[in-house]
mmCIF file of C-alpha atoms in Angstrom:
data_model
loop_
_atom_site.group_PDB
_atom_site.id
_atom_site.type_symbol
_atom_site.label_atom_id
_atom_site.label_comp_id
_atom_site.label_asym_id
_atom_site.label_seq_id
_atom_site.Cartn_x
_atom_site.Cartn_y
_atom_site.Cartn_z
ATOM 1 C CA MET O 1 -27.949 -1.008 30.661
ATOM 2 C CA PHE O 2 -28.421 2.788 30.718
ATOM 3 C CA THR O 3 -31.816 3.674 32.175
ATOM 4 C CA TYR O 4 -31.190 6.999 34.195
ATOM 5 C CA THR O 5 -32.803 10.194 32.842
ATOM 6 C CA SER O 6 -31.328 12.617 35.275
ATOM 7 C CA SER O 7 -30.983 16.098 33.726
ATOM 8 C CA GLN O 8 -27.703 16.756 35.186
ATOM 9 C CA HIS O 9 -25.922 13.951 33.070
ATOM 10 C CA MET O 10 -27.549 14.976 29.887
ATOM 11 C CA PRO O 11 -24.651 17.357 28.653
ATOM 12 C CA LEU O 12 -21.980 14.593 29.554
ATOM 13 C CA ASP O 13 -23.950 12.023 27.595
ATOM 14 C CA TRP O 14 -24.134 14.354 24.443
ATOM 15 C CA ILE O 15 -20.293 15.116 24.851
ATOM 16 C CA THR O 16 -19.605 11.179 25.183
ATOM 17 C CA VAL O 17 -21.612 10.440 22.228
ATOM 18 C CA ILE O 18 -20.175 13.155 19.959
ATOM 19 C CA LEU O 19 -16.647 12.290 21.008
ATOM 20 C CA LEU O 20 -16.929 8.468 20.327
ATOM 21 C CA ILE O 21 -18.627 9.153 16.937
ATOM 22 C CA GLY O 22 -16.086 11.793 16.092
ATOM 23 C CA ILE O 23 -13.053 9.636 17.067
ATOM 24 C CA GLY O 24 -14.609 6.641 15.321
ATOM 25 C CA LEU O 25 -15.232 8.421 12.092
ATOM 26 C CA LEU O 26 -11.841 10.018 12.148
ATOM 27 C CA LEU O 27 -10.149 6.551 12.615
ATOM 28 C CA ILE O 28 -12.199 5.231 9.628
ATOM 29 C CA ILE O 29 -11.059 8.175 7.528
ATOM 30 C CA VAL O 30 -7.411 7.484 8.673
ATOM 31 C CA GLU O 31 -7.962 3.852 7.670
ATOM 32 C CA LEU O 32 -8.923 4.877 4.098
ATOM 33 C CA ILE O 33 -6.127 7.379 3.646
ATOM 34 C CA PHE O 34 -3.023 5.970 5.287
ATOM 35 C CA ILE O 35 -3.625 2.234 5.912
ATOM 36 C CA PRO O 36 -4.499 -0.014 2.968
ATOM 37 C CA GLY O 37 -6.787 -2.901 3.630
ATOM 38 C CA THR O 38 -8.844 -3.602 6.748
ATOM 39 C CA THR O 39 -6.741 -3.094 9.863
ATOM 40 C CA LEU O 40 -7.255 -2.660 13.625
ATOM 41 C CA VAL O 41 -7.575 1.036 13.079
ATOM 42 C CA GLY O 42 -10.732 0.887 10.919
ATOM 43 C CA ILE O 43 -12.280 -1.805 13.244
ATOM 44 C CA LEU O 44 -11.762 0.220 16.136
ATOM 45 C CA GLY O 45 -13.124 3.304 14.474
ATOM 46 C CA PHE O 46 -16.301 1.405 13.419
ATOM 47 C CA ILE O 47 -16.709 0.002 16.912
ATOM 48 C CA LEU O 48 -16.203 3.351 18.542
ATOM 49 C CA THR O 49 -18.949 4.771 16.185
ATOM 50 C CA CYS O 50 -21.434 2.122 16.973
ATOM 51 C CA ILE O 51 -20.658 2.406 20.764
ATOM 52 C CA GLY O 52 -21.365 6.273 20.433
ATOM 53 C CA ILE O 53 -24.756 5.487 18.618
ATOM 54 C CA TRP O 54 -25.674 2.765 21.184
ATOM 55 C CA ILE O 55 -25.000 5.185 24.017
ATOM 56 C CA GLY O 56 -27.062 7.716 22.311
ATOM 57 C CA TYR O 57 -29.973 5.336 22.164
ATOM 58 C CA ALA O 58 -29.582 4.004 25.747
ATOM 59 C CA ALA O 59 -28.871 7.166 27.580
ATOM 60 C CA LEU O 60 -30.725 9.865 25.448
ATOM 61 C CA GLY O 61 -33.901 7.956 24.233
ATOM 62 C CA THR O 62 -35.032 6.444 21.101
ATOM 63 C CA THR O 63 -35.842 9.729 19.386
ATOM 64 C CA ALA O 64 -32.450 11.169 20.214
ATOM 65 C CA GLY O 65 -30.833 7.909 19.036
ATOM 66 C CA HIS O 66 -32.510 8.131 15.788
ATOM 67 C CA VAL O 67 -31.320 11.671 15.287
ATOM 68 C CA ILE O 68 -27.792 10.638 16.245
ATOM 69 C CA LEU O 69 -27.794 7.602 13.872
ATOM 70 C CA ALA O 70 -29.161 9.699 11.004
ATOM 71 C CA ALA O 71 -26.716 12.479 11.600
ATOM 72 C CA THR O 72 -23.755 9.999 11.802
ATOM 73 C CA VAL O 73 -24.740 8.282 8.564
ATOM 74 C CA LEU O 74 -25.264 11.645 6.900
ATOM 75 C CA ILE O 75 -21.879 13.248 8.083
ATOM 76 C CA ALA O 76 -20.143 10.077 7.037
ATOM 77 C CA ALA O 77 -21.618 9.973 3.627
ATOM 78 C CA VAL O 78 -21.022 13.698 2.939
ATOM 79 C CA ALA O 79 -17.457 13.455 4.239
ATOM 80 C CA PHE O 80 -16.474 10.543 2.122
ATOM 81 C CA VAL O 81 -18.251 11.816 -1.162
ATOM 82 C CA TYR O 82 -16.905 15.344 -0.753
ATOM 83 C CA SER O 83 -13.275 13.962 -0.140
ATOM 84 C CA PHE O 84 -13.360 11.716 -3.130
ATOM 85 C CA ARG O 85 -15.025 14.285 -5.519
ATOM 86 C CA SER O 86 -12.807 17.135 -4.388
ATOM 87 C CA ASP O 87 -9.765 14.974 -4.957
ATOM 88 C CA SER O 88 -8.502 15.927 -1.569
ATOM 89 C CA TRP O 89 -6.909 12.421 -1.189
ATOM 90 C CA SER O 90 -4.594 13.069 -4.119
ATOM 91 C CA ARG O 91 -1.846 14.765 -2.001
ATOM 92 C CA PHE O 92 -1.532 11.375 -0.068
ATOM 93 C CA ALA O 93 -1.198 9.217 -3.349
ATOM 94 C CA LEU O 94 1.981 8.083 -4.737
ATOM 95 C CA LYS O 95 2.645 9.673 -7.992
ATOM 96 C CA ASP O 96 6.301 9.056 -8.666
ATOM 97 C CA GLN O 97 7.131 6.172 -10.860
ATOM 98 C CA ASN O 98 10.300 4.227 -11.048
ATOM 99 C CA ARG O 99 11.436 4.120 -14.556
ATOM 100 C CA GLY O 100 14.812 2.732 -14.198
ATOM 101 C CA ARG O 101 15.658 -0.606 -15.754
ATOM 102 C CA VAL O 102 18.159 -3.336 -15.024
ATOM 103 C CA ASN O 103 21.640 -2.951 -16.473
ATOM 104 C CA GLU O 104 20.540 0.605 -17.858
ATOM 105 C CA ASP O 105 24.142 1.943 -17.069
ATOM 106 C CA TYR O 106 26.038 -0.756 -18.741
ATOM 107 C CA GLN O 107 23.981 -1.216 -21.896
ATOM 108 C CA HIS O 108 26.589 -0.166 -24.393
ATOM 109 C CA ALA O 109 29.711 -1.358 -22.343
ATOM 110 C CA LEU O 110 29.090 -4.983 -23.253
ATOM 111 C CA GLN O 111 29.382 -6.621 -26.684
ATOM 112 C CA VAL O 112 28.006 -10.031 -28.182
ATOM 113 C CA GLY O 113 30.757 -12.666 -27.679
ATOM 114 C CA GLU O 114 32.051 -11.145 -24.485
ATOM 115 C CA GLU O 115 32.942 -13.890 -21.993
ATOM 116 C CA GLY O 116 32.228 -13.799 -18.179
ATOM 117 C CA LYS O 117 31.299 -15.979 -15.210
ATOM 118 C CA THR O 118 28.084 -16.513 -13.438
ATOM 119 C CA VAL O 119 27.950 -15.366 -9.728
ATOM 120 C CA SER O 120 24.522 -16.829 -8.928
ATOM 121 C CA ALA O 121 22.710 -19.723 -10.589
ATOM 122 C CA LEU O 122 20.884 -18.664 -13.733
ATOM 123 C CA ARG O 123 17.275 -20.323 -13.519
ATOM 124 C CA PRO O 124 17.144 -18.994 -16.159
ATOM 125 C CA GLN O 125 17.926 -15.346 -14.729
ATOM 126 C CA GLY O 126 20.726 -14.425 -12.274
ATOM 127 C CA THR O 127 23.830 -12.400 -11.818
ATOM 128 C CA ALA O 128 27.107 -12.627 -13.802
ATOM 129 C CA ILE O 129 30.326 -10.643 -13.898
ATOM 130 C CA PHE O 130 31.837 -9.261 -16.976
ATOM 131 C CA ALA O 131 34.865 -7.118 -16.864
ATOM 132 C CA ASP O 132 34.627 -6.892 -12.962
ATOM 133 C CA ARG O 133 31.095 -5.662 -13.081
ATOM 134 C CA HIS O 134 27.891 -7.385 -12.106
ATOM 135 C CA HIS O 135 25.042 -7.703 -14.573
ATOM 136 C CA GLU O 136 21.653 -9.206 -14.499
ATOM 137 C CA VAL O 137 21.563 -11.890 -17.275
ATOM 138 C CA GLN O 138 19.391 -14.548 -18.719
ATOM 139 C CA THR O 139 19.561 -17.812 -20.493
ATOM 140 C CA ASN O 140 17.166 -19.341 -23.090
ATOM 141 C CA GLY O 141 15.537 -21.316 -20.204
ATOM 142 C CA GLU O 142 18.650 -23.400 -19.390
ATOM 143 C CA PHE O 143 19.996 -23.825 -15.837
ATOM 144 C CA VAL O 144 23.572 -22.673 -15.439
ATOM 145 C CA ALA O 145 25.285 -23.420 -12.102
ATOM 146 C CA PRO O 146 27.293 -20.583 -10.215
ATOM 147 C CA ASN O 147 30.991 -19.937 -11.287
ATOM 148 C CA THR O 148 30.311 -21.204 -14.684
ATOM 149 C CA PRO O 149 31.980 -19.516 -17.669
ATOM 150 C CA ILE O 150 29.331 -17.946 -19.980
ATOM 151 C CA ARG O 151 29.297 -15.988 -23.297
ATOM 152 C CA ILE O 152 26.888 -12.974 -24.309
ATOM 153 C CA ILE O 153 24.919 -14.266 -27.322
ATOM 154 C CA LYS O 154 22.352 -11.428 -27.648
ATOM 155 C CA LEU O 155 22.061 -7.904 -26.278
ATOM 156 C CA ASN O 156 18.309 -6.626 -26.559
ATOM 157 C CA GLN O 157 17.560 -3.140 -25.020
ATOM 158 C CA ASN O 158 18.441 -3.951 -21.343
ATOM 159 C CA LYS O 159 18.445 -7.598 -21.448
ATOM 160 C CA ILE O 160 21.577 -9.736 -21.636
ATOM 161 C CA LEU O 161 21.131 -13.269 -23.037
ATOM 162 C CA VAL O 162 23.941 -15.661 -22.375
ATOM 163 C CA GLU O 163 25.037 -19.166 -22.886
ATOM 164 C CA GLU O 164 27.133 -21.642 -21.012
ATOM 165 C CA ILE O 165 30.735 -22.139 -22.517
ATOM 166 C CA SER O 166 31.180 -25.847 -22.992
#
């Protein structure tokens, strides 16, 4: 345990406490911004913050420890509330959306009744080839084995509904 009270070590103790708490809070903020979920970075940040507070109590006394604890909680709360209210996290957020659809390029190239062959098994969805082009297709729920002749029975937006040719 830390029980010394020498005045020549006092600035070093304050620097150690401030660095540990500062790095700990920084790691917690990095966890919130960049790394989803609870990971080693956030846990390490929490541990460093707790160690900094503990050293503050052990090396600097109970009164200084209370001040350090209160200041840490206040700084953390103000930083989190300010950052979420000021929308400063929005520059890190993903804003683009993928609006592409399957078979979007080939929607008008196919016709009902056109025949092709399955490339993969249709369970009920899979890949088929029509006029030397691969397309994502689906059945009405039936299983169709690979390399089976099929026919288009319905085109609905970007969906190609097929049936096995008997």
